[in-house]
XYZ file of C-alpha atoms in Angstrom:
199
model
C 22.615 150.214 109.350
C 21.767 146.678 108.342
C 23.019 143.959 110.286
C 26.025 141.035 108.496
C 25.637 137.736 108.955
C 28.667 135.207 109.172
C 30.368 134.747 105.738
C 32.142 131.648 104.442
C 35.674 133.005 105.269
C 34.209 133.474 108.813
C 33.002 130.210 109.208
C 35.954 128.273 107.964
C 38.402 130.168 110.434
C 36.384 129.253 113.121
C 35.595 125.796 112.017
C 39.391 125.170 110.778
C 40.270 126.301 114.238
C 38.147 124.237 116.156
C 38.404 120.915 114.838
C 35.146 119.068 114.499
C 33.861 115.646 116.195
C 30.690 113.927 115.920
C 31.553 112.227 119.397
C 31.639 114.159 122.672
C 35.180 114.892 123.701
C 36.851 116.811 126.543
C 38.094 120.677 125.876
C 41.292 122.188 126.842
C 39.856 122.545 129.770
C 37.974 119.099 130.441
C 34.918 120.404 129.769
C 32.546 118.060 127.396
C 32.024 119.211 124.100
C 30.747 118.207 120.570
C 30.585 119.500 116.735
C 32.404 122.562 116.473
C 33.566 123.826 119.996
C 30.352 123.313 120.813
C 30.363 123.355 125.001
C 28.139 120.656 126.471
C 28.345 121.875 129.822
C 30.731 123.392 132.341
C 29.665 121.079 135.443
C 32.147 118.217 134.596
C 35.287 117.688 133.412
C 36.554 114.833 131.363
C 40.049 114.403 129.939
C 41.799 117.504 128.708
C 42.591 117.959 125.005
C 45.632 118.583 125.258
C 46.816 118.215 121.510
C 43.954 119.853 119.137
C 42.751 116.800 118.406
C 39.145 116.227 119.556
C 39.629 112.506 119.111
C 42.391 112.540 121.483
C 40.151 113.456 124.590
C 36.956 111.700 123.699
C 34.543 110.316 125.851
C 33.420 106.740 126.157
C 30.163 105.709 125.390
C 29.164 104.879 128.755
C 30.612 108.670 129.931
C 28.614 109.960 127.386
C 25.071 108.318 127.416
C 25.537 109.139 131.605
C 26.541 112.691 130.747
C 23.221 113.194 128.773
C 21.392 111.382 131.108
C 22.281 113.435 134.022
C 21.674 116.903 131.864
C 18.598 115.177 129.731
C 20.114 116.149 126.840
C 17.863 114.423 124.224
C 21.120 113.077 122.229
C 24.189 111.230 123.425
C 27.305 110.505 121.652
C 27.360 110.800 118.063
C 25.671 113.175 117.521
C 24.323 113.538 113.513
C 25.653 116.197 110.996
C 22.083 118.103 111.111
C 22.387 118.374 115.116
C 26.317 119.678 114.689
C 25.724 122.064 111.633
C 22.075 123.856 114.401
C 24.908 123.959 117.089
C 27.191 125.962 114.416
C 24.778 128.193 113.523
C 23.068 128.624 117.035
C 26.558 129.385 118.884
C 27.667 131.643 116.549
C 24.616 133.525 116.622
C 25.841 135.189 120.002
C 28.999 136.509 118.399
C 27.057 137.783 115.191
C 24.840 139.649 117.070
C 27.593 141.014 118.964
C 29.299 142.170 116.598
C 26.646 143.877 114.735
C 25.974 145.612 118.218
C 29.462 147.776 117.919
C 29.074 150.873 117.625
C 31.174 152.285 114.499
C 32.316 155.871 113.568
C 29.765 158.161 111.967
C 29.246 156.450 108.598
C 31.388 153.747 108.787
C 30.607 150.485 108.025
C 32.240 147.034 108.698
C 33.545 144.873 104.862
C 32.094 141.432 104.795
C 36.383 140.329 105.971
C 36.268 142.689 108.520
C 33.010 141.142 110.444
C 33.981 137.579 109.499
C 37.495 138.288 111.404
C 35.475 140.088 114.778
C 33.308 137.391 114.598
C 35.890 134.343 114.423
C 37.916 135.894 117.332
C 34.578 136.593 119.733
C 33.622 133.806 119.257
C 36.719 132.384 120.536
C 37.415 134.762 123.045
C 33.952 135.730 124.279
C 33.210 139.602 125.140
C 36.503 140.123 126.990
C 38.102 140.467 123.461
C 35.540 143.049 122.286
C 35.670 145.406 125.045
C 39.498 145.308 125.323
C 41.334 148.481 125.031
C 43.096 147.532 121.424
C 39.529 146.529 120.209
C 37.925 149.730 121.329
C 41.103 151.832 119.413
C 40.320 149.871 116.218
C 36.720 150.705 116.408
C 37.436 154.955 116.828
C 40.103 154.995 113.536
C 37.541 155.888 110.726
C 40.718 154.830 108.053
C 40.294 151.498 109.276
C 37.322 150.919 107.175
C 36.956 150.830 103.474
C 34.734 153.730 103.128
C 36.525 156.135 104.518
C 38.489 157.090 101.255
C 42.023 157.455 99.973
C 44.881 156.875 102.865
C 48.266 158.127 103.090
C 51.163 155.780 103.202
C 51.250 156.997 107.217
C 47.629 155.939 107.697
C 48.227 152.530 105.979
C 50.861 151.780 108.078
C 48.875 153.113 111.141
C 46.155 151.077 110.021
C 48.032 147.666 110.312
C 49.778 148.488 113.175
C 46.146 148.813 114.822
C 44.553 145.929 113.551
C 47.849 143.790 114.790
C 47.132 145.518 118.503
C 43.643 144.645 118.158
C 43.795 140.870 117.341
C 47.262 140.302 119.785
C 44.812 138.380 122.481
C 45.565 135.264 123.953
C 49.261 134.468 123.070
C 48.076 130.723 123.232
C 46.573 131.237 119.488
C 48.969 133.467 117.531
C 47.934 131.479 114.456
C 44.380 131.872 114.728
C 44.561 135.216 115.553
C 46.811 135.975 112.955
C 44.083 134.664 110.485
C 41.515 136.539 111.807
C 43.795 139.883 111.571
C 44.707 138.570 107.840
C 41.014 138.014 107.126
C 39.859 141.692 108.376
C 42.653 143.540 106.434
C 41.080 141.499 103.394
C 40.581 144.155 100.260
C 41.849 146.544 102.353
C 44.693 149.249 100.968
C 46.409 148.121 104.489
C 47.765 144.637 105.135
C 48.229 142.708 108.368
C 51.865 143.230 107.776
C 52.783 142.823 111.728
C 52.454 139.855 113.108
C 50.639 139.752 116.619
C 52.496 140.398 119.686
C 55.255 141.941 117.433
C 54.267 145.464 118.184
């Protein structure tokens, strides 16, 4: 089976989600970060983002030329466009790659939607999300992808039901997850017609 590679639905989820800054700013969790989500380091903590605003947690200059001073970094704060759109592509590398390592029914294969969605969310959620319980059920329903043939009315609703279970993780980003279940039911006979955490 050849392998997918992030799409442009994939990549705007995940970039919509994260918010972008040229300058390094502090995380949810403090942590210094730059571009995309892109983590700087997990040794120090700054001021939380609290609001989903990068430019509400930034560092100052003089944090920032010390932070990549102290991890020789190469770049301080800004960073260009170039060096944000390499850390893009290079952190979500790891979720590609791990999502072209699942292992599917016999013949089954994933729609371009479908990967963008697994992506988005492991991405987000590391491997925790794709070796949760819900994930692994979606994974073992053949109907679930597109060429498994004609479904039943049942199946369809089956269908939605699972991919809602699958992408209710981390009740901190219902939208985003609801997205990413929206995106993998893309072209699909099913729809995400269950919200997360409603099942």
């Amino acid at each position: 089976m050849s392998s997918l590679s992030l799409g442009t639905d994939g990549a705007k989820i995940i970039k919509d989600s994260e918010g972008f800054c040229l300058k390094f700013y502090g995380d949810p969790k403090g942590y210094p970060t730059v571009g995309w989500g892109h983590l700087i380091t997990t040794k120090k903590t700054y001021k939380k983002n609290t609001t989903g605003d990068p430019n509400d947690s930034l560092l100052t200059q003089k944090e920032a030329d010390a932070l990549s001073k102290d991890l020789s970094l190469g770049y301080t704060s800004p960073i260009t466009q170039d060096k944000a759109d390499k850390f893009f592509t290079s952190d979500t590398s790891s979720a590609v790659d791990a999502v072209n390592a699942l292992t599917l029914p016999k013949g089954a294969a994933f729609s371009q939607s479908q990967f963008d969605a697994l992506v988005s969310a492991r991405f987000n959620c590391g491997d925790a999300f794709l070796i949760s319980n819900d994930v692994k059920t979606l994974l073992k329903t053949p109907q679930i992808f597109s060429n498994y043939g004609k479904l039943t009315s049942t199946e369809k609703d089956t269908c939605s039901k699972v991919v809602s279970k699958a992408f209710s993780y981390d009740k901190n980003l219902k939208t985003r997850r609801n997205a990413e279940a929206t995106l993998f039911c893309k072209d699909m006979t099913y729809t995400h017609k269950y919200p997360v955490y409603t099942l």
